Short mmCIF file of C-alpha atoms and ligand atoms in Angstrom, two decimals:
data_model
loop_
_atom_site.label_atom_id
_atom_site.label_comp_id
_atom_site.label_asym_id
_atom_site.label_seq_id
_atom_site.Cartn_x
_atom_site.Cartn_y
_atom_site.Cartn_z
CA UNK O 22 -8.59 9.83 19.88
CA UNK O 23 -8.13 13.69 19.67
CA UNK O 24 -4.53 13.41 18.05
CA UNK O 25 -6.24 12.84 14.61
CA UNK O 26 -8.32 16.08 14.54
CA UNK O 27 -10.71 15.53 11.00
CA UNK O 28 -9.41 18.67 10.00
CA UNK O 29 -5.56 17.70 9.90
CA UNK O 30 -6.95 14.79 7.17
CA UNK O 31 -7.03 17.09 4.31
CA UNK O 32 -4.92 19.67 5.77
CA UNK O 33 -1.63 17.58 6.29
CA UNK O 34 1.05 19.53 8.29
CA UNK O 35 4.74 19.10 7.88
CA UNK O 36 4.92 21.07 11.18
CA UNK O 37 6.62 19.36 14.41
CA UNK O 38 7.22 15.95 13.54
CA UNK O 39 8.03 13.86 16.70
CA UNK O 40 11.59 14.10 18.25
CA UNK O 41 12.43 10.37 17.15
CA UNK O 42 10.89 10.64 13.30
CA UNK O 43 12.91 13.33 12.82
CA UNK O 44 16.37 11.48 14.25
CA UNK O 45 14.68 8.27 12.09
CA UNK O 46 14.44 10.40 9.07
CA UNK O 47 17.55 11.98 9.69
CA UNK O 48 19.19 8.31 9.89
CA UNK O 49 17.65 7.41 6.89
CA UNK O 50 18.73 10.26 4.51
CA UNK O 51 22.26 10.03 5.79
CA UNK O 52 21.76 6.07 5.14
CA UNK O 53 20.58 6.80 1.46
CA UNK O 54 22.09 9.69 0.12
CA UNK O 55 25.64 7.67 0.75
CA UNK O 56 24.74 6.06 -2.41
CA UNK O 57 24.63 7.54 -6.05
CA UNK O 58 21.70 5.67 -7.85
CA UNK O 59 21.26 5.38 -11.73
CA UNK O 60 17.64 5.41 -12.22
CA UNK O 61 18.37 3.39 -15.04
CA UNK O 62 20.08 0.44 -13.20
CA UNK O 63 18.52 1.51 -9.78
CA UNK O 64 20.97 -0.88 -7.06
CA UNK O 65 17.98 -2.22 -4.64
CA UNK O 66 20.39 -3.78 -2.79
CA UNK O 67 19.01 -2.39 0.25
CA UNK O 68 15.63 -3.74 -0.24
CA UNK O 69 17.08 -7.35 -0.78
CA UNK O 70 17.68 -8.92 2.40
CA UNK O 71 14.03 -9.53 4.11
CA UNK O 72 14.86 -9.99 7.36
CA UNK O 73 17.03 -7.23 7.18
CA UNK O 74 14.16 -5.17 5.94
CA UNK O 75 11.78 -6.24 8.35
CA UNK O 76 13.69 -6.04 11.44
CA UNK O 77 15.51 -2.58 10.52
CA UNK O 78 11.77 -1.24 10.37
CA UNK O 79 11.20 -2.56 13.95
CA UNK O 80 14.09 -1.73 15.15
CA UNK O 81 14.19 1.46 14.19
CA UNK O 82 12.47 2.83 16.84
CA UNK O 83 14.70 0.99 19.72
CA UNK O 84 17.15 -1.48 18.49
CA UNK O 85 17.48 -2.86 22.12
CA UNK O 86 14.12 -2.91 23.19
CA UNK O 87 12.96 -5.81 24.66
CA UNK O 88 9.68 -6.14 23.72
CA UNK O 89 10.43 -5.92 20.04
CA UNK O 90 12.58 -8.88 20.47
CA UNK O 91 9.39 -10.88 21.10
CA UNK O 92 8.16 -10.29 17.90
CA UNK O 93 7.67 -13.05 16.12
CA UNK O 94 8.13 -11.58 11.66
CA UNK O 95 8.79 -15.16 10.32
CA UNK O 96 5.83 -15.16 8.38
CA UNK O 97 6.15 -11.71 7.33
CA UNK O 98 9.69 -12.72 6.08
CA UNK O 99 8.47 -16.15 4.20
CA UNK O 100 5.99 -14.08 2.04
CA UNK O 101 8.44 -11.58 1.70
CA UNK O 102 9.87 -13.68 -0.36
CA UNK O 103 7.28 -15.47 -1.70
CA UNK O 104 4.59 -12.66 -2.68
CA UNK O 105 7.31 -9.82 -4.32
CA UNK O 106 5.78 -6.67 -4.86
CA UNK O 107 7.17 -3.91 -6.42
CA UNK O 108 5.86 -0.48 -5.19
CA UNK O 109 5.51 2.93 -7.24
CA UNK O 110 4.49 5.72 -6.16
CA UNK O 111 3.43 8.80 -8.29
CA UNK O 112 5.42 12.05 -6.98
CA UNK O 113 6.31 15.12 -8.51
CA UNK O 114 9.87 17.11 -8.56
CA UNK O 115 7.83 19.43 -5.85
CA UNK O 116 6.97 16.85 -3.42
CA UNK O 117 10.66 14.51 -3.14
CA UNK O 118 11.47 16.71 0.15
CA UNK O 119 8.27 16.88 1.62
CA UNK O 120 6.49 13.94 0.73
CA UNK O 121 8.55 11.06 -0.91
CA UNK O 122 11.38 10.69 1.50
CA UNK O 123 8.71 10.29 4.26
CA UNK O 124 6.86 7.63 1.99
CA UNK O 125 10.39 5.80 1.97
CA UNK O 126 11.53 6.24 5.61
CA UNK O 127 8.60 4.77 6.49
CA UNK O 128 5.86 1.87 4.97
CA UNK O 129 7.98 2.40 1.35
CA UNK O 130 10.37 0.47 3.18
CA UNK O 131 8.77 -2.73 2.83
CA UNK O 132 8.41 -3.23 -0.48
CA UNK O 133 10.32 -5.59 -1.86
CA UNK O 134 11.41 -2.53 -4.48
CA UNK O 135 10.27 0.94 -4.46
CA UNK O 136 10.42 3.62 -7.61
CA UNK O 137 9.53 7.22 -7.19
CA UNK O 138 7.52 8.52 -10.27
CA UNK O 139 8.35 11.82 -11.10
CA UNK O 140 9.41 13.95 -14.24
CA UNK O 141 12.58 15.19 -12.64
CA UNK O 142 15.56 12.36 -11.10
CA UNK O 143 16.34 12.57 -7.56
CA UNK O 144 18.84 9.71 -7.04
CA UNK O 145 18.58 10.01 -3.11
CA UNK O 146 14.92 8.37 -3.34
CA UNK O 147 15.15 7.03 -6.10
CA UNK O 148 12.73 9.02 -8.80
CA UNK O 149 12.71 8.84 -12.18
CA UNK O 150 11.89 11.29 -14.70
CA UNK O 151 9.20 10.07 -16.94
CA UNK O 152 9.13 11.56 -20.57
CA UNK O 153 5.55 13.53 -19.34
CA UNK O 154 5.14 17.15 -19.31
CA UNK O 155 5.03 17.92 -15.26
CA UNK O 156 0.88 18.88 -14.67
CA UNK O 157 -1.76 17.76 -13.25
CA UNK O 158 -3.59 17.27 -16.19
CA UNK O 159 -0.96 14.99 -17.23
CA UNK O 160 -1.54 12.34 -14.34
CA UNK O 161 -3.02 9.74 -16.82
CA UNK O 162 0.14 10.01 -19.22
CA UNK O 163 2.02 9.66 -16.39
CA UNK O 164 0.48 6.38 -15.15
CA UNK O 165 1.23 4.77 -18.33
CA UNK O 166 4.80 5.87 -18.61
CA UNK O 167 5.09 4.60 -15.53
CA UNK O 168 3.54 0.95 -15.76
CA UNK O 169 5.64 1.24 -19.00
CA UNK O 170 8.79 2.20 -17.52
CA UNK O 171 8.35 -1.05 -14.80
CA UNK O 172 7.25 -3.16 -17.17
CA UNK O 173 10.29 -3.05 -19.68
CA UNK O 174 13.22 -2.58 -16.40
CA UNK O 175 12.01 -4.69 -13.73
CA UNK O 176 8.58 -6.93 -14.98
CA UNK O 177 10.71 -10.15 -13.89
CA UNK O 178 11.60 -9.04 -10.03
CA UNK O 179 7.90 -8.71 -8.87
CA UNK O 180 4.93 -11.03 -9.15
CA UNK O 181 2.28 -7.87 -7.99
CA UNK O 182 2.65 -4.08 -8.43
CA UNK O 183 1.04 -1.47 -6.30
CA UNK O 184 0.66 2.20 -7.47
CA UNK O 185 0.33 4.60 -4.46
CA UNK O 186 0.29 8.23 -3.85
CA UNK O 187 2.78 9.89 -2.09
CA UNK O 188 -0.03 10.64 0.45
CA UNK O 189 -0.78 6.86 0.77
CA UNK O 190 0.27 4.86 3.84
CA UNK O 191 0.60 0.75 2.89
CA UNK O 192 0.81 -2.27 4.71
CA UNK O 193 3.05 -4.36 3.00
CA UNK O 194 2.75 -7.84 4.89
CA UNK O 195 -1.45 -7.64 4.99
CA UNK O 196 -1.32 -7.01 1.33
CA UNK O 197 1.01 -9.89 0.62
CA UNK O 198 -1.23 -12.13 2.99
CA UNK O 199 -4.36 -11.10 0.67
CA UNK O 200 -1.97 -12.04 -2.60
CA UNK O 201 -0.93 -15.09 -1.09
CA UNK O 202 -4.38 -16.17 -2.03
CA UNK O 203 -3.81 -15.41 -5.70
CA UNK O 204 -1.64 -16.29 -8.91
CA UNK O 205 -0.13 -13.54 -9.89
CA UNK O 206 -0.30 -15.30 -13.56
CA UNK O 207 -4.63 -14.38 -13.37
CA UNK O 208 -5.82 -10.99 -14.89
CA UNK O 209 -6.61 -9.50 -11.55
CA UNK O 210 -6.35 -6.25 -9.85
CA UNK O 211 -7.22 -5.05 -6.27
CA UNK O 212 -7.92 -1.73 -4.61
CA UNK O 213 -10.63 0.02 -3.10
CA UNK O 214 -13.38 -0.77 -5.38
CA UNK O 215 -15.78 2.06 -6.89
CA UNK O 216 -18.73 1.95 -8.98
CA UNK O 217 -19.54 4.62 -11.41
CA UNK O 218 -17.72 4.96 -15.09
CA UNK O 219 -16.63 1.63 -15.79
CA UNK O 220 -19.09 -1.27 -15.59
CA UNK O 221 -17.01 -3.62 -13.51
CA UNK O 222 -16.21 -0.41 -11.15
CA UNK O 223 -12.49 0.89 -10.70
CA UNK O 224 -9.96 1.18 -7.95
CA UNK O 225 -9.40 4.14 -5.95
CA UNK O 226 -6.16 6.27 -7.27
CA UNK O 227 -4.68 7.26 -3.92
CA UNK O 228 -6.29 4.70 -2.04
CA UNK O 229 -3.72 2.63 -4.27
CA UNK O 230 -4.20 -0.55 -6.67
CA UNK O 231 -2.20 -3.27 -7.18
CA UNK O 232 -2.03 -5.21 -10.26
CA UNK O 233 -0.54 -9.19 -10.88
CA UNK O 234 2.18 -9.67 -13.22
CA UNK O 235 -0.41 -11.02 -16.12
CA UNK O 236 -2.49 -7.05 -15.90
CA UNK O 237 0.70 -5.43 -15.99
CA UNK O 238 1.90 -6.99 -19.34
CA UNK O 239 -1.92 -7.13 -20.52
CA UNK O 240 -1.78 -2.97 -19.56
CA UNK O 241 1.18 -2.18 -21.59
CA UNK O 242 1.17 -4.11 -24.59
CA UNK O 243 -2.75 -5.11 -25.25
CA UNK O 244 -4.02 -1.81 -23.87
CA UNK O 245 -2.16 1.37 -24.20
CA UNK O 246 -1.04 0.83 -27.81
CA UNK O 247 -4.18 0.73 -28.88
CA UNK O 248 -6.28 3.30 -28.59
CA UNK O 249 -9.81 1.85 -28.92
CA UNK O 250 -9.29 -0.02 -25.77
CA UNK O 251 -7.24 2.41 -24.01
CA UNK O 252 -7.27 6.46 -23.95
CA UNK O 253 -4.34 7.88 -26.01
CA UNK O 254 -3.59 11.23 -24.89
CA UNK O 255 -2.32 12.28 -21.47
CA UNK O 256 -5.40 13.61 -19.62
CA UNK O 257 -7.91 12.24 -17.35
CA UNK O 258 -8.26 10.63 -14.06
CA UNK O 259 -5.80 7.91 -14.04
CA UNK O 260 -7.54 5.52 -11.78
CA UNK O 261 -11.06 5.61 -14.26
CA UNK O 262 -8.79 5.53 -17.38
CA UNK O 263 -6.76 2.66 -16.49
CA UNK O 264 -10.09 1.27 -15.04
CA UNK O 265 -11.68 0.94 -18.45
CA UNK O 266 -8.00 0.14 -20.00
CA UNK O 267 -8.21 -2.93 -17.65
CA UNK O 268 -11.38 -4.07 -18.39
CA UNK O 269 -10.89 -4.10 -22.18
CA UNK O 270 -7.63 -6.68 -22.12
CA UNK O 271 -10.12 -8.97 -19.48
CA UNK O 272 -8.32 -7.78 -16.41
CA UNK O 273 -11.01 -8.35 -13.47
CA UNK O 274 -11.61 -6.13 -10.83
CA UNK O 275 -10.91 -8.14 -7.77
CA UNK O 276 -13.12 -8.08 -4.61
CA UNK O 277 -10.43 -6.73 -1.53
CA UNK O 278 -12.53 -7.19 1.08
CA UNK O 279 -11.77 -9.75 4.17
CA UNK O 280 -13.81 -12.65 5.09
CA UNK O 281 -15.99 -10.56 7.26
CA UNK O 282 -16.98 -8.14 3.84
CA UNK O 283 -14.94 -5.18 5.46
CA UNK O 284 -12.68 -2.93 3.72
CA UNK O 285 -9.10 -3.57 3.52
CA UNK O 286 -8.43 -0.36 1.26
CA UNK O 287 -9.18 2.82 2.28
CA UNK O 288 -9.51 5.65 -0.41
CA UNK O 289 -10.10 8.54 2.51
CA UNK O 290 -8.52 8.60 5.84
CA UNK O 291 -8.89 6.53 8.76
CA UNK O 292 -11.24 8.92 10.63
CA UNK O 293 -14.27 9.66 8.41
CA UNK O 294 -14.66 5.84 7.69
CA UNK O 295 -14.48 5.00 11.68
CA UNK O 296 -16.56 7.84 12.46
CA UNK O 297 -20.32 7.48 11.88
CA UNK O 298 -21.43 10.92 10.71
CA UNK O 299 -17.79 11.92 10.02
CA UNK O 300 -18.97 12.25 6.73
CA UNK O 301 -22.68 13.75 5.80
CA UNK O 302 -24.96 11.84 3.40
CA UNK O 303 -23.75 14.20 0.77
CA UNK O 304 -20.06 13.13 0.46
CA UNK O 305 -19.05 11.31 -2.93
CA UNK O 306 -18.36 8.55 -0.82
CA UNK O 307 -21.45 7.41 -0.61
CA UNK O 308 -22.24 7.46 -4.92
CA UNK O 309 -19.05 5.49 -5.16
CA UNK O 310 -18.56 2.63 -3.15
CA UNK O 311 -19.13 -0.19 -5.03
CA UNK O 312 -20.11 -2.58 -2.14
CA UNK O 313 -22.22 -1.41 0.93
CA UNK O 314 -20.64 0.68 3.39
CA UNK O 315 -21.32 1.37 6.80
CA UNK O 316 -19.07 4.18 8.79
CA UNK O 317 -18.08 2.72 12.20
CA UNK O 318 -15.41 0.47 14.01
CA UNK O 319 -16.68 -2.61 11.94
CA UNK O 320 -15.82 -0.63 8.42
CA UNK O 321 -12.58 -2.07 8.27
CA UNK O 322 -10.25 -4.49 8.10
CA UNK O 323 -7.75 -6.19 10.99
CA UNK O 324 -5.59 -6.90 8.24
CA UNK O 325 -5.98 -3.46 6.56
CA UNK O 326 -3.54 -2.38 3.75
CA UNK O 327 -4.17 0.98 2.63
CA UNK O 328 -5.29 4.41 4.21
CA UNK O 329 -5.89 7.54 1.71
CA UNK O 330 -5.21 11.61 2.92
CA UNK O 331 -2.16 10.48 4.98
CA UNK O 332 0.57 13.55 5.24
CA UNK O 333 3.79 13.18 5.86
CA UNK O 334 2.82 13.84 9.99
CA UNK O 335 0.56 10.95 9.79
CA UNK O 336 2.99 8.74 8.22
CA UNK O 337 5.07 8.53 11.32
CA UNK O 338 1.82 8.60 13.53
CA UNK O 339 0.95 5.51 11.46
CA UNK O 340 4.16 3.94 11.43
CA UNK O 341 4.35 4.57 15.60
CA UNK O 342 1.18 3.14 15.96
CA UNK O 343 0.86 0.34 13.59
CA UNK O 344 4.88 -1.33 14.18
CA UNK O 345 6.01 -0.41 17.63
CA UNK O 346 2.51 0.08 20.05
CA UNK O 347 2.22 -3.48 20.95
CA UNK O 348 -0.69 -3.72 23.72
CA UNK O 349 0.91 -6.22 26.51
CA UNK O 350 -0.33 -9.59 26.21
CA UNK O 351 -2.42 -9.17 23.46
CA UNK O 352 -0.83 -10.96 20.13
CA UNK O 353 -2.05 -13.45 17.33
CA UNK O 354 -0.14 -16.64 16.10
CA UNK O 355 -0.99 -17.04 12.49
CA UNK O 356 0.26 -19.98 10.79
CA UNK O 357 0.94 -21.36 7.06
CA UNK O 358 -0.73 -24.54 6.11
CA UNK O 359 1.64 -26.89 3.71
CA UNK O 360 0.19 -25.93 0.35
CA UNK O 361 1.28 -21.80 2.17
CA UNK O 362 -2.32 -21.10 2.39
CA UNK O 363 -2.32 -18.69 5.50
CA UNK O 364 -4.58 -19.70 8.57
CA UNK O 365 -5.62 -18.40 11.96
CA UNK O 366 -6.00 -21.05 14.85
CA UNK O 367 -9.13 -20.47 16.59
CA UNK O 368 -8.34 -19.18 20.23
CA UNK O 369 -11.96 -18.42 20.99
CA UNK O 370 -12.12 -21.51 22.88
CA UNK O 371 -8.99 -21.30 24.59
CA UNK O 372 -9.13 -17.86 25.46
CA UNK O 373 -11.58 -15.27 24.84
CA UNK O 374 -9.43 -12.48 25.71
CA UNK O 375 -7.79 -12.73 22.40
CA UNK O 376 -11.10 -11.75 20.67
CA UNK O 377 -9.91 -8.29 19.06
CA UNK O 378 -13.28 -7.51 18.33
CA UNK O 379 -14.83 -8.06 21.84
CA UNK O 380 -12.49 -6.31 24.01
C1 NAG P 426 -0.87 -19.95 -11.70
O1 NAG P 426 -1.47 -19.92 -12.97
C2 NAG P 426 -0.61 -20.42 -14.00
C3 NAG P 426 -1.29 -20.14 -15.32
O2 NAG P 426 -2.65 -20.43 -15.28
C4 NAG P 426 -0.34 -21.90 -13.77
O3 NAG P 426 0.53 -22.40 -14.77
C5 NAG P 426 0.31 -22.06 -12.40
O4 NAG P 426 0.47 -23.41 -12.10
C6 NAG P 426 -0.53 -21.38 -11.32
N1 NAG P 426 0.21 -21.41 -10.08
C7 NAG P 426 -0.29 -21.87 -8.95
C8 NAG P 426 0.59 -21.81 -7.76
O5 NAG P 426 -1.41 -22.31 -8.87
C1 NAG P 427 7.52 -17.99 14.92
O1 NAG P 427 6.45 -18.28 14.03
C2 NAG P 427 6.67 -19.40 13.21
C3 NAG P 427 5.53 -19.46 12.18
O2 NAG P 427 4.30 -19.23 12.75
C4 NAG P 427 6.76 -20.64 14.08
O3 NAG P 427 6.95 -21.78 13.28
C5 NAG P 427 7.92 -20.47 15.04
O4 NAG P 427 7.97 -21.56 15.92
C6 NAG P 427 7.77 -19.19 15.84
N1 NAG P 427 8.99 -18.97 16.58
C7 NAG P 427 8.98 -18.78 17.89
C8 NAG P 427 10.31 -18.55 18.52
O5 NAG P 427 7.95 -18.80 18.54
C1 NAG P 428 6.03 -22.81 1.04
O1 NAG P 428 6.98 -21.77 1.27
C2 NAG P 428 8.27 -22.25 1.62
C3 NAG P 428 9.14 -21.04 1.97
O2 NAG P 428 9.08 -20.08 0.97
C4 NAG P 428 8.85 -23.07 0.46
O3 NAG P 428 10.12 -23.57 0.82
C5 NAG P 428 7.90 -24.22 0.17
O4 NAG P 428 8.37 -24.93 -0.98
C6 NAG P 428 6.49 -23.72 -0.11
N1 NAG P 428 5.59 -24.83 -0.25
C7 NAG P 428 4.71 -24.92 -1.26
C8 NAG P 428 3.85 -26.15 -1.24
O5 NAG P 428 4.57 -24.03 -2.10
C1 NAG P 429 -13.99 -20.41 16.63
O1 NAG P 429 -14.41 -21.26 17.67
C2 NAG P 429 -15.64 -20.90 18.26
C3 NAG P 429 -15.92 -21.79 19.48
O2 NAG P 429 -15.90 -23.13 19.11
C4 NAG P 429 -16.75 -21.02 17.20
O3 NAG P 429 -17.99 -20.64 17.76
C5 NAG P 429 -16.41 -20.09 16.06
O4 NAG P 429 -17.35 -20.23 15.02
C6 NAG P 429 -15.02 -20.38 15.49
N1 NAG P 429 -14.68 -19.35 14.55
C7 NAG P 429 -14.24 -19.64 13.34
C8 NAG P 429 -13.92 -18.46 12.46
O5 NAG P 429 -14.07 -20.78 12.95
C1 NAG P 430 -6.61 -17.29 29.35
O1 NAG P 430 -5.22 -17.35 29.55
C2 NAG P 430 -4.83 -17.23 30.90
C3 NAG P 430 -3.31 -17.19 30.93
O2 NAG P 430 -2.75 -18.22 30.18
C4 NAG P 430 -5.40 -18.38 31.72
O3 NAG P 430 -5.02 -18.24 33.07
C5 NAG P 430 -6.90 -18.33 31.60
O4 NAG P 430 -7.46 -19.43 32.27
C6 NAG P 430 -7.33 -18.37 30.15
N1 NAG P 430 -8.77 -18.18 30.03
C7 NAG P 430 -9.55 -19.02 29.37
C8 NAG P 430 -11.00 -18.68 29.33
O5 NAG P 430 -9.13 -20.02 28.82
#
């Protein structure tokens, strides 16, 4: 697996992006910047028809290819529907060009709305210009204007809502099958969970969190305004501070992992987690994982939703790998059950080969 060297992780290059990203990026801005968006009264029309959504992003790569036609997305597209979520992602005025737009032309896609957080508007993406001094230091203010800014414009189009960095790659349909398992009504958040600070832990920033619709509201009008429960001025890490603001309006810190007790989100990138040794017994890793870890192929999830450290290259080597490689003949058939509980069959007695974990 030499294309991701360790050392591109925290180095990410904007260097030679693959001949097609750059025509799909090119397709996209031309697509985007056709429309003039008031952050105000943002038109998601583009986000609003599912299939739409979901088959553009396959498609993408080769409308006419055959084997994407054999793709079956109607489950994708009923929770779609069913499991909203409405994506932010914290940016800055410096990063629109060379981050953002690649967090949009690729997984931002999927959400069923996407806001750029910024303190400058860009209507191309969109971003929005929070009333926060640009810093930083100011990452915590920011978080709040932001949850804020959601909260009072579009609380009632989204049952969950996911923070990400610009430098996070999502999953959208894996997280909405975890949701599906939830009411967004419960005090609940997920993310990658960590242990020091706050005594239920706290999630990962830029391994992303995603709140319900209850935490939200509980956030912004239980916590922030008052400051015994919530820290008042701008500075700190946002993901302890709104850790502890969480925990003092009864928001519980939901366990993400899958059935199997591996992780489904990833606060570093892909490689030091599948790596044993990737990273030494000195990383902060290791003092922060709330649940046992062990590096290796079994770390994490089949149904993974988030991966930390992922540049604007690896966006597109994500997106390659993750919607169009499609090993022949390999493929699962999940189904709904009638109360939309999602369930595997069991094809270990009809075919082994199907075992992912056996090859
Ligand atoms: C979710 O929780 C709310 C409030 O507790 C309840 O009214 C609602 O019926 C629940 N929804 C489902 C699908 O269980
Ligand atoms: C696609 O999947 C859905 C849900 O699992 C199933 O009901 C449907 O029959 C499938 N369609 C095809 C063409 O296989
Ligand atoms: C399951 O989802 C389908 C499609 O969204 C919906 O029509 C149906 O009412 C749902 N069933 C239940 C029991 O929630
Ligand atoms: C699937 O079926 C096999 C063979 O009957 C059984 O051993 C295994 O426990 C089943 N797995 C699950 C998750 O039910
Ligand atoms: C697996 O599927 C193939 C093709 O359908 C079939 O020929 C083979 O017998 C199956 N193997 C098992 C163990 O069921």
């Amino acid at each position: 697996m030499s294309y991701v060297s360790l050392r591109r992780v925290h180095r990410p290059s904007i260097q030679p992006f693959l001949t097609g990203a750059v025509v799909g990026v090119l397709i996209t801005v031309m697509l985007f910047t056709a429309t003039s968006l008031d952050p105000a009264s943002i038109n998601f029309s583009i986000f609003s028809s599912k299939r739409e959504t979901i088959l553009r992003t396959i498609g993408d790569h080769s409308h006419h290819d055959h084997h994407h036609k054999m793709l079956n997305t109607s489950l994708s597209e009923t929770l779609y529907e069913k499991v909203r979520v409405l994506c932010w992602i914290m940016t800055g005025p410096k990063n629109h060009k060379s981050k953002a737009q690649h967090v949009k032309a690729t997984w931002g896609r999927r959400c069923n709305i996407l806001i750029f957080m910024s303190t400058e508007t860009d209507h191309s993406l969109p971003a929005v210009a929070l009333p926060v001094i640009e810093n930083r230091d100011n990452l915590w203010g920011k978080t709040k204007e932001a949850f804020k800014y959601v909260y009072e414009n579009y609380y009632e189009k989204a049952d969950w809502f996911f923070k990400g960095d610009d430098d996070t790659y999502a999953i959208m349909e894996n997280m909405r099958y975890m949701l599906n398992d939830y009411n967004s009504s419960d005090p609940i958040y997920f993310g990658f969970r960590m242990k020091p600070y706050v005594s239920q832990g706290y999630m990962s920033g830029g391994g992303g969190y995603v709140l319900s619709k209850e935490s939200v509201k509980r956030f912004v009008t239980e916590a922030i305004p008052n400051p015994e429960k919530c820290k008042s001025d701008n500075t700190g890490a946002e993901d302890v501070e709104i850790g502890r603001c969480l925990e003092a309006v009864g928001v519980k810190a939901g366990d993400s992992r899958d059935t199997e007790g591996r992780s489904r989100f990833l606060p570093l990138f892909l490689t030091d987690l599948l790596i044993p040794g990737a990273m030494d017994s000195s990383h902060w890793f290791w003092q922060y994982t709330y649940y046992p870890f062990e590096a290796g192929l079994e770390c994490c999830s089949d149904n993974l939703i988030t991966i930390h450290y992922v540049g604007p290259y690896n966006l597109y080597l994500l997106e390659y790998l993750i919607y169009h490689v499609q090993p022949f003949g390999i493929g699962y058939s999940p189904t709904l059950t009638s109360d939309n509980k999602t369930v595997y069959h069991n094809l270990t007695e009809q075919n082994k080969t199907v075992d992912k974990h056996k090859p």
